[in-house]
């Protein structure tokens, strides 16, 4: 089934019962017009931890006891929405707004403080104000509360690629009609001294606002460009082999092809990589021949990776904010094997008003296609009494098997921090390794599948998402491929 067919005829849990979808092309007439296709970025917000004052950025009251990473992302989202305009969210109902955030170290410093309290004076001395944030899933809860985001609220924790996976899966949620507006990005808090990676710690946040291009045009708001993400997995052992660079190049070519970049078009490249075998294999693959003959728009920029997921998203924001030019690929990978490519298609400054405002051949394409499987170390889909495949689908029905550790979906009605509700939200269905992602034209994941295909994501058995205090992780034990 191709993407156009999938958009016109979404899968159903039972033969005669189509999925109920919020917004999107299935409800275009009823929802007020703009289908959730052709997504564009209309707002960018960035926050640097150096010199950050939550009172100046957010207000004097109500934010003092929020973890720093939550403060950073709230401030970044506020700035992104200010650029996108007040109607960016207000034009649609709360159930049509979603959020997705990636992080690796937002909770580490807080966990250290909690550990010290428990071991020195006892758990009874834990602060009731900060205790709920023991769960990484709740760091975005205040954002959802403030902006009335009831479509979904996701947290991603995959090493280094969490922010790009948030963008990938958030976009897919819009493209499959789960919402019509998206706040997405990454946030990090500095790691405590002595923690592995503290020397290259990241602190701050980046937020993007995405909406359908027709909606932005109708509001008279300039589109900053389009972004599409493809994630995959390069096993560290394979990366360290003699064929490591060749294997990495094949994965990059597949990802760029899947994102719609034509091999005859120039491509600027920024790679956020470390010195691990995976990082070195990816760096060795960044030449014109390895990338399928794509003419480089300048020498690839190699950026030393920090200990977090912030830098890749910051580079995406920088590419969107740069003067219009060639398509730009932001590539990143972690020592564990997680990898992702974000293709940034900048806006055209010379486009006539009302005309498509994005350069390159993929301007009209949906990022990564409706058949793309959202990346990451799997997904746990939850919502207000809804099953993963949609409101009417039975749990475990066709196309509705949730994925493995690494993502938490807290949907409409999910309680904010401190209310005592389970962080996954009512109806949450925790996933397991080797699961399948629901969605139009999704291909079931299969452990041991070849890693050469686009959108390959790793399995990561051993993690326990969807539970307060759970820290998704574990060694990736299988390669999973999808269309």
C-alpha positions as a LaTeX table, in Angstrom:
\begin{tabular}{lrrr}
\hline
Residue & $x$ (\AA) & $y$ (\AA) & $z$ (\AA) \\
\hline
Unk1 & 0.00 & 0.00 & 0.00 \\
Unk2 & 1.45 & 3.37 & $-0.92$ \\
Unk3 & 1.24 & 6.50 & 1.24 \\
Unk4 & $-1.58$ & 8.10 & $-0.75$ \\
Unk5 & $-3.66$ & 4.93 & $-0.51$ \\
Unk6 & $-2.90$ & 4.65 & 3.20 \\
Unk7 & $-4.05$ & 8.24 & 3.77 \\
Unk8 & $-7.28$ & 7.66 & 1.90 \\
Unk9 & $-8.08$ & 4.28 & 3.45 \\
Unk10 & $-6.70$ & 3.98 & 6.99 \\
Unk11 & $-6.49$ & 0.56 & 8.54 \\
Unk12 & $-9.40$ & $-0.59$ & 10.61 \\
Unk13 & $-9.55$ & $-2.80$ & 13.67 \\
Unk14 & $-12.63$ & $-4.51$ & 12.27 \\
Unk15 & $-13.67$ & $-4.68$ & 8.68 \\
Unk16 & $-16.54$ & $-2.21$ & 8.86 \\
Unk17 & $-15.33$ & 0.10 & 11.63 \\
Unk18 & $-12.90$ & 2.83 & 10.53 \\
Unk19 & $-10.67$ & 4.38 & 13.16 \\
Unk20 & $-11.90$ & 7.59 & 14.79 \\
Unk21 & $-9.24$ & 10.18 & 14.04 \\
Unk22 & $-8.79$ & 13.64 & 15.44 \\
Unk23 & $-8.23$ & 16.11 & 12.62 \\
Unk24 & $-6.13$ & 14.97 & 9.67 \\
Unk25 & $-7.25$ & 14.10 & 6.21 \\
Unk26 & $-9.92$ & 11.67 & 7.40 \\
Unk27 & $-11.82$ & 14.44 & 9.21 \\
Unk28 & $-10.85$ & 17.35 & 6.98 \\
Unk29 & $-14.36$ & 18.59 & 6.41 \\
Unk30 & $-15.57$ & 18.21 & 9.97 \\
Unk31 & $-12.42$ & 19.54 & 11.55 \\
Unk32 & $-12.37$ & 22.81 & 9.68 \\
Unk33 & $-10.27$ & 22.32 & 6.63 \\
Unk34 & $-6.55$ & 21.84 & 6.87 \\
Unk35 & $-5.43$ & 18.22 & 6.55 \\
Unk36 & $-2.43$ & 17.20 & 8.65 \\
Unk37 & $-0.16$ & 16.76 & 5.66 \\
Unk38 & 2.59 & 18.97 & 4.32 \\
Unk39 & 3.76 & 19.90 & 7.82 \\
Unk40 & 5.91 & 22.99 & 8.22 \\
Unk41 & 7.81 & 24.56 & 11.11 \\
Unk42 & 6.39 & 27.95 & 12.06 \\
Unk43 & 8.14 & 28.61 & 15.38 \\
Unk44 & 11.56 & 27.99 & 16.93 \\
Unk45 & 12.50 & 28.58 & 20.55 \\
Unk46 & 15.89 & 28.02 & 22.14 \\
Unk47 & 17.07 & 28.32 & 25.74 \\
Unk48 & 20.65 & 28.25 & 27.03 \\
Unk49 & 21.05 & 27.29 & 30.67 \\
Unk50 & 23.81 & 29.86 & 31.14 \\
Unk51 & 22.20 & 32.92 & 32.66 \\
Unk52 & 18.71 & 31.43 & 32.55 \\
Unk53 & 16.27 & 32.97 & 35.04 \\
Unk54 & 12.91 & 31.24 & 35.19 \\
Unk55 & 11.31 & 34.34 & 36.73 \\
Unk56 & 12.19 & 36.44 & 33.69 \\
Unk57 & 11.45 & 33.67 & 31.19 \\
Unk58 & 8.24 & 32.24 & 32.67 \\
Unk59 & 6.99 & 34.38 & 35.55 \\
Unk60 & 7.67 & 34.87 & 39.24 \\
Unk61 & 5.05 & 32.47 & 40.56 \\
Unk62 & 4.38 & 28.77 & 40.00 \\
Unk63 & 7.70 & 27.65 & 38.51 \\
Unk64 & 10.19 & 27.67 & 41.39 \\
Unk65 & 10.01 & 23.97 & 42.21 \\
Unk66 & 9.87 & 22.64 & 38.67 \\
Unk67 & 12.98 & 20.69 & 37.63 \\
Unk68 & 15.38 & 22.80 & 35.57 \\
Unk69 & 14.82 & 20.75 & 32.40 \\
Unk70 & 11.06 & 21.39 & 32.63 \\
Unk71 & 11.70 & 25.13 & 33.07 \\
Unk72 & 14.00 & 25.17 & 30.04 \\
Unk73 & 11.49 & 23.44 & 27.77 \\
Unk74 & 8.57 & 25.57 & 28.96 \\
Unk75 & 10.58 & 28.69 & 28.14 \\
Unk76 & 11.66 & 27.34 & 24.74 \\
Unk77 & 8.07 & 26.40 & 23.88 \\
Unk78 & 6.89 & 29.86 & 24.93 \\
Unk79 & 9.38 & 31.48 & 22.57 \\
Unk80 & 8.51 & 29.12 & 19.71 \\
Unk81 & 4.80 & 29.85 & 20.13 \\
Unk82 & 5.49 & 33.58 & 20.22 \\
Unk83 & 7.12 & 33.29 & 16.80 \\
Unk84 & 4.41 & 31.01 & 15.41 \\
Unk85 & 1.67 & 33.38 & 16.57 \\
Unk86 & $-1.09$ & 33.10 & 19.17 \\
Unk87 & $-3.42$ & 31.17 & 16.87 \\
Unk88 & $-0.93$ & 28.39 & 16.23 \\
Unk89 & $-2.59$ & 26.32 & 18.95 \\
Unk90 & $-5.83$ & 28.23 & 19.47 \\
Unk91 & $-7.02$ & 27.46 & 15.95 \\
Unk92 & $-7.67$ & 23.84 & 16.97 \\
Unk93 & $-9.20$ & 22.17 & 20.01 \\
Unk94 & $-7.20$ & 20.75 & 22.93 \\
Unk95 & $-7.65$ & 17.18 & 21.66 \\
Unk96 & $-5.92$ & 18.22 & 18.42 \\
Unk97 & $-2.73$ & 19.47 & 20.08 \\
Unk98 & 0.20 & 17.23 & 20.95 \\
Unk99 & 3.68 & 17.44 & 22.41 \\
Unk100 & 6.82 & 15.32 & 22.20 \\
Unk101 & 10.11 & 15.89 & 24.02 \\
Unk102 & 13.40 & 14.01 & 24.02 \\
Unk103 & 15.90 & 13.92 & 26.86 \\
Unk104 & 18.73 & 11.82 & 28.24 \\
Unk105 & 19.66 & 13.59 & 31.46 \\
Unk106 & 16.67 & 15.67 & 32.59 \\
Unk107 & 16.16 & 13.56 & 35.72 \\
Unk108 & 19.71 & 12.49 & 36.61 \\
Unk109 & 20.56 & 15.36 & 38.96 \\
Unk110 & 17.16 & 15.06 & 40.66 \\
Unk111 & 17.62 & 11.33 & 41.11 \\
Unk112 & 21.00 & 11.96 & 42.73 \\
Unk113 & 19.44 & 14.39 & 45.22 \\
Unk114 & 16.65 & 11.93 & 45.98 \\
Unk115 & 19.18 & 9.13 & 46.53 \\
Unk116 & 21.10 & 11.27 & 49.02 \\
Unk117 & 17.91 & 12.13 & 50.90 \\
Unk118 & 16.77 & 8.52 & 51.12 \\
Unk119 & 20.17 & 7.21 & 52.26 \\
Unk120 & 20.85 & 9.95 & 54.81 \\
Unk121 & 17.49 & 10.77 & 56.42 \\
Unk122 & 14.89 & 8.49 & 54.84 \\
Unk123 & 12.24 & 8.57 & 52.14 \\
Unk124 & 9.90 & 10.51 & 54.42 \\
Unk125 & 12.01 & 13.60 & 53.82 \\
Unk126 & 11.52 & 13.59 & 50.05 \\
Unk127 & 9.81 & 16.77 & 48.90 \\
Unk128 & 6.21 & 16.13 & 47.79 \\
Unk129 & 6.68 & 18.93 & 45.24 \\
Unk130 & 9.56 & 17.28 & 43.37 \\
Unk131 & 8.96 & 13.59 & 44.19 \\
Unk132 & 6.60 & 13.00 & 41.21 \\
Unk133 & 9.45 & 13.90 & 38.87 \\
Unk134 & 11.17 & 10.68 & 39.86 \\
Unk135 & 9.41 & 9.52 & 36.68 \\
Unk136 & 10.98 & 10.90 & 33.51 \\
Unk137 & 7.53 & 10.73 & 31.92 \\
Unk138 & 6.31 & 13.72 & 33.94 \\
Unk139 & 8.86 & 16.30 & 32.84 \\
Unk140 & 6.54 & 17.44 & 30.06 \\
Unk141 & 3.36 & 17.37 & 32.14 \\
Unk142 & 3.41 & 21.09 & 32.97 \\
Unk143 & 3.73 & 21.93 & 29.27 \\
Unk144 & 0.61 & 19.90 & 28.52 \\
Unk145 & $-1.26$ & 21.57 & 31.38 \\
Unk146 & $-0.32$ & 25.14 & 30.44 \\
Unk147 & $-1.13$ & 24.78 & 26.74 \\
Unk148 & $-4.05$ & 22.38 & 27.08 \\
Unk149 & $-2.39$ & 19.64 & 25.03 \\
Unk150 & $-4.77$ & 16.68 & 25.16 \\
Unk151 & $-3.94$ & 14.90 & 21.93 \\
Unk152 & $-0.80$ & 13.23 & 23.26 \\
Unk153 & 2.25 & 14.00 & 25.40 \\
Unk154 & 5.35 & 11.93 & 24.68 \\
Unk155 & 8.72 & 11.52 & 26.36 \\
Unk156 & 11.67 & 9.92 & 24.56 \\
Unk157 & 14.92 & 8.79 & 26.17 \\
Unk158 & 16.94 & 6.93 & 23.51 \\
Unk159 & 20.64 & 7.84 & 23.70 \\
Unk160 & 21.46 & 10.99 & 21.71 \\
Unk161 & 18.63 & 10.52 & 19.18 \\
Unk162 & 15.75 & 11.11 & 21.62 \\
Unk163 & 15.05 & 14.63 & 20.35 \\
Unk164 & 15.00 & 13.56 & 16.70 \\
Unk165 & 12.82 & 10.57 & 17.57 \\
Unk166 & 10.41 & 12.95 & 19.29 \\
Unk167 & 10.23 & 14.92 & 16.05 \\
Unk168 & 9.81 & 11.77 & 13.95 \\
Unk169 & 7.07 & 10.21 & 16.03 \\
Unk170 & 5.31 & 13.50 & 16.73 \\
Unk171 & 5.11 & 14.17 & 12.99 \\
Unk172 & 3.82 & 10.69 & 12.37 \\
Unk173 & 1.10 & 11.25 & 14.94 \\
Unk174 & $-0.05$ & 14.32 & 13.02 \\
Unk175 & 0.20 & 12.59 & 9.67 \\
Unk176 & $-2.01$ & 9.75 & 10.91 \\
Unk177 & $-4.61$ & 12.18 & 12.29 \\
Unk178 & $-3.93$ & 11.93 & 16.02 \\
Unk179 & $-3.54$ & 15.70 & 16.25 \\
Unk180 & $-3.15$ & 18.80 & 14.05 \\
Unk181 & $-0.59$ & 20.87 & 15.97 \\
Unk182 & 2.71 & 19.78 & 17.50 \\
Unk183 & 5.12 & 21.19 & 20.08 \\
Unk184 & 8.33 & 19.17 & 19.89 \\
Unk185 & 11.96 & 19.36 & 20.91 \\
Unk186 & 14.60 & 18.36 & 23.42 \\
Unk187 & 15.66 & 19.46 & 26.91 \\
Unk188 & 18.60 & 18.56 & 29.13 \\
Unk189 & 19.86 & 19.43 & 32.60 \\
Unk190 & 23.58 & 19.37 & 33.40 \\
Unk191 & 24.84 & 16.07 & 34.77 \\
Unk192 & 26.15 & 15.99 & 38.34 \\
Unk193 & 29.88 & 15.99 & 38.86 \\
Unk194 & 31.28 & 12.48 & 38.76 \\
Unk195 & 28.49 & 11.17 & 36.54 \\
Unk196 & 29.73 & 9.54 & 33.31 \\
Unk197 & 29.63 & 12.19 & 30.58 \\
Unk198 & 29.54 & 15.13 & 33.01 \\
Unk199 & 32.47 & 16.72 & 31.20 \\
Unk200 & 30.43 & 17.04 & 27.99 \\
Unk201 & 27.11 & 17.65 & 29.73 \\
Unk202 & 24.34 & 19.58 & 27.94 \\
Unk203 & 21.88 & 22.02 & 29.52 \\
Unk204 & 19.09 & 23.96 & 27.84 \\
Unk205 & 16.22 & 23.30 & 25.45 \\
Unk206 & 15.02 & 23.67 & 21.88 \\
Unk207 & 11.34 & 23.67 & 20.86 \\
Unk208 & 9.66 & 23.70 & 17.45 \\
Unk209 & 6.04 & 24.35 & 16.45 \\
Unk210 & 4.73 & 22.29 & 13.53 \\
Unk211 & 1.42 & 22.65 & 11.71 \\
Unk212 & $-0.03$ & 21.90 & 8.27 \\
Unk213 & 1.23 & 24.30 & 5.62 \\
Unk214 & $-2.31$ & 25.38 & 4.58 \\
Unk215 & $-3.04$ & 26.40 & 8.18 \\
Unk216 & 0.10 & 28.52 & 8.39 \\
Unk217 & $-0.65$ & 30.13 & 5.04 \\
Unk218 & $-4.22$ & 30.95 & 6.05 \\
Unk219 & $-2.92$ & 32.71 & 9.17 \\
Unk220 & $-0.38$ & 34.67 & 7.15 \\
Unk221 & 2.52 & 33.10 & 9.04 \\
Unk222 & 5.76 & 32.38 & 7.23 \\
Unk223 & 6.87 & 28.76 & 7.12 \\
Unk224 & 10.47 & 28.38 & 8.24 \\
Unk225 & 10.87 & 25.09 & 6.40 \\
Unk226 & 10.12 & 21.40 & 6.57 \\
Unk227 & 11.79 & 18.65 & 8.53 \\
Unk228 & 11.67 & 14.89 & 8.17 \\
Unk229 & 13.40 & 12.29 & 10.34 \\
Unk230 & 14.41 & 8.71 & 9.76 \\
Unk231 & 15.92 & 6.66 & 12.60 \\
Unk232 & 17.76 & 3.36 & 12.39 \\
Unk233 & 20.24 & 1.16 & 14.22 \\
Unk234 & 23.87 & 0.33 & 13.53 \\
Unk235 & 25.08 & $-2.45$ & 15.86 \\
Unk236 & 28.32 & $-1.44$ & 17.54 \\
Unk237 & 29.95 & $-4.75$ & 16.64 \\
Unk238 & 29.09 & $-4.26$ & 12.96 \\
Unk239 & 30.29 & $-0.65$ & 13.11 \\
Unk240 & 33.67 & $-1.78$ & 14.45 \\
Unk241 & 34.13 & $-4.33$ & 11.66 \\
Unk242 & 35.95 & $-3.74$ & 8.38 \\
Unk243 & 32.60 & $-3.17$ & 6.70 \\
Unk244 & 31.42 & $-0.66$ & 9.33 \\
Unk245 & 31.69 & 2.46 & 7.16 \\
Unk246 & 30.06 & 0.71 & 4.21 \\
Unk247 & 27.21 & $-0.46$ & 6.43 \\
Unk248 & 26.74 & 3.06 & 7.81 \\
Unk249 & 26.75 & 4.54 & 4.30 \\
Unk250 & 24.03 & 2.13 & 3.17 \\
Unk251 & 21.85 & 3.09 & 6.13 \\
Unk252 & 22.36 & 6.80 & 5.43 \\
Unk253 & 21.53 & 6.40 & 1.74 \\
Unk254 & 18.36 & 4.48 & 2.58 \\
Unk255 & 17.33 & 7.13 & 5.10 \\
Unk256 & 17.89 & 10.02 & 2.69 \\
Unk257 & 16.04 & 8.17 & $-0.09$ \\
Unk258 & 13.13 & 7.51 & 2.26 \\
Unk259 & 13.03 & 11.19 & 3.22 \\
Unk260 & 12.67 & 12.15 & $-0.43$ \\
Unk261 & 16.05 & 13.72 & $-1.13$ \\
Unk262 & 17.07 & 13.19 & $-4.75$ \\
Unk263 & 20.67 & 12.03 & $-5.30$ \\
Unk264 & 21.23 & 14.75 & $-7.92$ \\
Unk265 & 20.44 & 17.56 & $-5.46$ \\
Unk266 & 23.16 & 19.25 & $-3.36$ \\
Unk267 & 23.13 & 18.37 & 0.32 \\
Unk268 & 24.74 & 20.15 & 3.26 \\
Unk269 & 25.65 & 17.80 & 6.12 \\
Unk270 & 26.13 & 18.35 & 9.84 \\
Unk271 & 27.06 & 15.27 & 11.86 \\
Unk272 & 26.87 & 15.23 & 15.67 \\
Unk273 & 29.03 & 12.23 & 16.56 \\
Unk274 & 31.25 & 10.83 & 19.29 \\
Unk275 & 34.45 & 8.80 & 19.07 \\
Unk276 & 32.80 & 5.39 & 19.48 \\
Unk277 & 32.98 & 2.75 & 16.74 \\
Unk278 & 29.47 & 3.75 & 15.69 \\
Unk279 & 30.40 & 7.43 & 15.53 \\
Unk280 & 33.58 & 6.73 & 13.60 \\
Unk281 & 31.77 & 4.51 & 11.09 \\
Unk282 & 29.15 & 7.20 & 10.50 \\
Unk283 & 31.83 & 9.87 & 10.08 \\
Unk284 & 33.66 & 7.70 & 7.53 \\
Unk285 & 30.44 & 7.38 & 5.52 \\
Unk286 & 30.07 & 11.13 & 4.95 \\
Unk287 & 31.60 & 11.40 & 1.50 \\
Unk288 & 29.89 & 11.95 & $-1.83$ \\
Unk289 & 30.38 & 8.40 & $-3.09$ \\
Unk290 & 29.14 & 6.80 & 0.12 \\
Unk291 & 26.03 & 9.00 & 0.14 \\
Unk292 & 24.94 & 7.81 & $-3.29$ \\
Unk293 & 26.69 & 10.47 & $-5.35$ \\
Unk294 & 24.87 & 13.38 & $-3.71$ \\
Unk295 & 26.91 & 16.52 & $-4.49$ \\
Unk296 & 28.02 & 18.07 & $-1.20$ \\
Unk297 & 27.08 & 21.67 & $-0.46$ \\
Unk298 & 30.37 & 22.35 & 1.25 \\
Unk299 & 32.46 & 20.13 & 3.49 \\
Unk300 & 30.49 & 18.05 & 6.03 \\
Unk301 & 30.51 & 19.71 & 9.44 \\
Unk302 & 31.56 & 17.35 & 12.23 \\
Unk303 & 30.33 & 18.42 & 15.68 \\
Unk304 & 31.58 & 16.63 & 18.82 \\
Unk305 & 28.58 & 15.08 & 20.54 \\
Unk306 & 27.69 & 16.01 & 24.09 \\
Unk307 & 26.23 & 13.71 & 26.72 \\
Unk308 & 22.62 & 14.24 & 25.74 \\
Unk309 & 20.05 & 14.59 & 22.98 \\
Unk310 & 20.03 & 18.40 & 22.73 \\
Unk311 & 22.77 & 19.22 & 20.22 \\
Unk312 & 21.21 & 17.42 & 17.20 \\
Unk313 & 17.92 & 19.28 & 17.67 \\
Unk314 & 19.79 & 22.56 & 18.14 \\
Unk315 & 21.50 & 21.94 & 14.81 \\
Unk316 & 18.13 & 21.33 & 13.16 \\
Unk317 & 16.88 & 24.63 & 14.55 \\
Unk318 & 20.01 & 26.38 & 13.27 \\
Unk319 & 19.52 & 24.94 & 9.78 \\
Unk320 & 15.90 & 26.12 & 9.77 \\
Unk321 & 16.96 & 29.59 & 10.87 \\
Unk322 & 19.75 & 29.91 & 8.31 \\
Unk323 & 19.25 & 31.77 & 5.02 \\
Unk324 & 17.41 & 29.69 & 2.45 \\
Unk325 & 19.68 & 27.39 & 0.52 \\
Unk326 & 20.28 & 23.71 & $-0.05$ \\
Unk327 & 18.66 & 20.88 & 1.84 \\
Unk328 & 20.54 & 20.12 & 5.03 \\
Unk329 & 20.97 & 16.71 & 6.68 \\
Unk330 & 21.62 & 16.60 & 10.42 \\
Unk331 & 23.02 & 13.20 & 11.31 \\
Unk332 & 23.65 & 11.79 & 14.76 \\
Unk333 & 24.44 & 8.46 & 16.39 \\
Unk334 & 25.19 & 7.07 & 19.84 \\
Unk335 & 27.74 & 4.53 & 20.97 \\
Unk336 & 24.86 & 2.13 & 21.69 \\
Unk337 & 23.99 & 2.05 & 17.97 \\
Unk338 & 20.98 & 4.39 & 17.85 \\
Unk339 & 21.18 & 6.70 & 14.84 \\
Unk340 & 18.97 & 9.21 & 13.04 \\
Unk341 & 18.95 & 11.58 & 10.09 \\
Unk342 & 16.89 & 14.78 & 9.96 \\
Unk343 & 16.46 & 16.30 & 6.50 \\
Unk344 & 15.84 & 20.04 & 6.77 \\
Unk345 & 14.29 & 21.66 & 3.71 \\
Unk346 & 14.57 & 25.43 & 4.21 \\
Unk347 & 11.88 & 27.91 & 3.24 \\
Unk348 & 12.21 & 29.96 & 0.07 \\
Unk349 & 12.48 & 33.69 & 0.57 \\
Unk350 & 11.47 & 34.43 & $-3.03$ \\
Unk351 & 8.24 & 32.39 & $-3.13$ \\
Unk352 & 5.16 & 34.42 & $-4.14$ \\
Unk353 & 2.54 & 34.79 & $-1.42$ \\
Unk354 & 0.28 & 31.77 & $-1.30$ \\
Unk355 & 2.68 & 29.57 & $-3.29$ \\
Unk356 & 4.58 & 26.60 & $-1.88$ \\
Unk357 & 7.42 & 28.05 & 0.16 \\
Unk358 & 9.85 & 25.17 & 0.40 \\
Unk359 & 12.71 & 24.30 & $-1.88$ \\
Unk360 & 13.62 & 20.91 & $-3.39$ \\
Unk361 & 11.58 & 18.13 & $-4.92$ \\
Unk362 & 10.21 & 16.84 & $-1.66$ \\
Unk363 & 8.31 & 20.05 & $-0.91$ \\
Unk364 & 4.97 & 18.39 & $-1.34$ \\
Unk365 & 5.84 & 15.10 & 0.26 \\
Unk366 & 4.96 & 14.07 & 3.76 \\
Unk367 & 8.14 & 13.69 & 5.83 \\
Unk368 & 9.29 & 10.08 & 5.87 \\
Unk369 & 5.98 & 8.97 & 4.35 \\
Unk370 & 2.90 & 7.59 & 6.03 \\
Unk371 & 4.46 & 4.17 & 5.85 \\
Unk372 & 7.42 & 5.14 & 7.99 \\
Unk373 & 7.70 & 3.51 & 11.38 \\
Unk374 & 8.34 & 6.01 & 14.18 \\
Unk375 & 11.85 & 5.54 & 15.47 \\
Unk376 & 13.26 & 5.05 & 18.87 \\
Unk377 & 13.62 & 2.21 & 21.30 \\
Unk378 & 9.97 & 1.38 & 20.73 \\
Unk379 & 6.80 & 3.06 & 21.86 \\
Unk380 & 4.21 & 2.74 & 24.58 \\
Unk381 & 0.93 & 4.14 & 23.30 \\
Unk382 & $-1.54$ & 5.41 & 25.87 \\
Unk383 & $-4.45$ & 7.79 & 26.02 \\
Unk384 & $-7.71$ & 8.56 & 27.69 \\
Unk385 & $-9.25$ & 5.14 & 27.50 \\
Unk386 & $-8.06$ & 4.70 & 23.91 \\
Unk387 & $-6.24$ & 1.69 & 22.56 \\
Unk388 & $-2.95$ & 2.13 & 20.66 \\
Unk389 & $-4.52$ & 1.80 & 17.18 \\
Unk390 & $-7.35$ & 4.25 & 17.85 \\
Unk391 & $-10.40$ & 4.86 & 19.96 \\
Unk392 & $-12.36$ & 1.94 & 18.55 \\
Unk393 & $-9.62$ & $-0.60$ & 18.17 \\
Unk394 & $-9.30$ & $-3.49$ & 20.59 \\
Unk395 & $-5.98$ & $-3.79$ & 22.41 \\
Unk396 & $-3.67$ & $-5.98$ & 20.42 \\
Unk397 & $-5.79$ & $-5.61$ & 17.32 \\
Unk398 & $-4.46$ & $-5.30$ & 13.79 \\
Unk399 & $-1.69$ & $-2.76$ & 13.63 \\
Unk400 & $-2.05$ & $-1.87$ & 17.28 \\
Unk401 & 0.74 & $-3.71$ & 19.01 \\
Unk402 & 2.79 & $-1.18$ & 20.97 \\
Unk403 & 6.55 & $-1.16$ & 20.67 \\
Unk404 & 9.42 & $-1.55$ & 23.07 \\
Unk405 & 11.00 & 0.70 & 25.69 \\
Unk406 & 11.96 & 4.26 & 25.07 \\
Unk407 & 8.73 & 6.21 & 24.48 \\
Unk408 & 5.77 & 7.03 & 26.67 \\
Unk409 & 2.48 & 8.23 & 25.22 \\
Unk410 & 0.43 & 10.14 & 27.77 \\
Unk411 & $-2.73$ & 11.07 & 25.92 \\
Unk412 & $-5.84$ & 13.09 & 26.54 \\
Unk413 & $-6.78$ & 13.17 & 30.17 \\
Unk414 & $-3.34$ & 12.22 & 31.42 \\
Unk415 & $-2.87$ & 13.72 & 34.86 \\
Unk416 & $-0.18$ & 16.36 & 35.42 \\
Unk417 & 2.55 & 15.89 & 37.97 \\
Unk418 & 1.51 & 15.47 & 41.56 \\
Unk419 & $-2.06$ & 14.31 & 41.05 \\
Unk420 & $-1.21$ & 10.72 & 41.80 \\
Unk421 & $-2.21$ & 9.36 & 38.42 \\
Unk422 & 0.04 & 6.84 & 36.73 \\
Unk423 & 2.37 & 8.71 & 34.38 \\
Unk424 & 1.39 & 6.64 & 31.35 \\
Unk425 & $-2.19$ & 7.91 & 31.59 \\
Unk426 & $-5.31$ & 5.81 & 31.82 \\
Unk427 & $-5.47$ & 3.00 & 29.37 \\
Unk428 & $-1.71$ & 2.83 & 28.92 \\
Unk429 & $-0.44$ & $-0.38$ & 27.36 \\
Unk430 & 3.22 & $-0.94$ & 28.10 \\
Unk431 & 5.23 & $-2.28$ & 25.23 \\
Unk432 & 7.92 & $-4.86$ & 24.92 \\
Unk433 & 10.89 & $-5.48$ & 22.70 \\
Unk434 & 10.22 & $-6.38$ & 19.14 \\
Unk435 & 6.73 & $-4.88$ & 19.09 \\
Unk436 & 4.96 & $-3.34$ & 16.15 \\
Unk437 & 4.08 & 0.30 & 15.72 \\
Unk438 & 0.49 & 1.05 & 14.77 \\
Unk439 & $-0.21$ & 3.35 & 11.88 \\
Unk440 & $-0.97$ & 3.44 & 8.22 \\
Unk441 & 1.04 & 0.94 & 6.25 \\
Unk442 & 3.33 & 0.13 & 9.17 \\
Unk443 & 5.39 & $-3.01$ & 8.79 \\
Unk444 & 5.68 & $-5.31$ & 11.82 \\
Unk445 & 9.10 & $-5.21$ & 13.44 \\
Unk446 & 11.06 & $-8.41$ & 13.34 \\
Unk447 & 14.08 & $-9.08$ & 15.48 \\
Unk448 & 17.07 & $-9.96$ & 13.39 \\
Unk449 & 15.81 & $-8.20$ & 10.29 \\
Unk450 & 18.35 & $-6.69$ & 7.94 \\
Unk451 & 19.57 & $-3.25$ & 8.99 \\
Unk452 & 19.92 & $-1.87$ & 5.48 \\
Unk453 & 16.33 & $-0.68$ & 5.09 \\
Unk454 & 15.19 & 2.85 & 5.89 \\
Unk455 & 13.70 & 3.57 & 9.30 \\
Unk456 & 15.45 & 0.71 & 11.05 \\
Unk457 & 14.99 & 0.96 & 14.81 \\
Unk458 & 16.58 & $-1.10$ & 17.55 \\
Unk459 & 14.97 & $-3.44$ & 20.00 \\
Unk460 & 16.01 & $-2.87$ & 23.58 \\
Unk461 & 14.87 & $-5.62$ & 25.89 \\
Unk462 & 15.16 & $-5.15$ & 29.59 \\
Unk463 & 13.64 & $-1.71$ & 30.00 \\
Unk464 & 10.41 & $-1.04$ & 31.87 \\
Unk465 & 8.63 & 2.02 & 30.48 \\
Unk466 & 5.29 & 3.46 & 31.50 \\
Unk467 & 5.89 & 3.17 & 35.28 \\
Unk468 & 6.89 & 5.92 & 37.69 \\
Unk469 & 10.62 & 5.91 & 38.01 \\
Unk470 & 11.20 & 3.64 & 35.06 \\
Unk471 & 14.30 & 4.51 & 33.09 \\
Unk472 & 14.01 & 3.03 & 29.61 \\
Unk473 & 17.27 & 1.53 & 28.53 \\
Unk474 & 19.03 & $-1.77$ & 28.23 \\
Unk475 & 21.37 & $-2.95$ & 25.55 \\
Unk476 & 19.95 & $-3.14$ & 22.10 \\
Unk477 & 19.69 & $-6.80$ & 21.41 \\
Unk478 & 18.09 & $-6.96$ & 17.99 \\
Unk479 & 17.85 & $-5.03$ & 14.81 \\
Unk480 & 14.35 & $-4.21$ & 13.69 \\
Unk481 & 13.39 & $-3.08$ & 10.24 \\
Unk482 & 10.29 & $-1.46$ & 8.87 \\
Unk483 & 9.11 & 0.12 & 5.68 \\
\hline
\end{tabular}
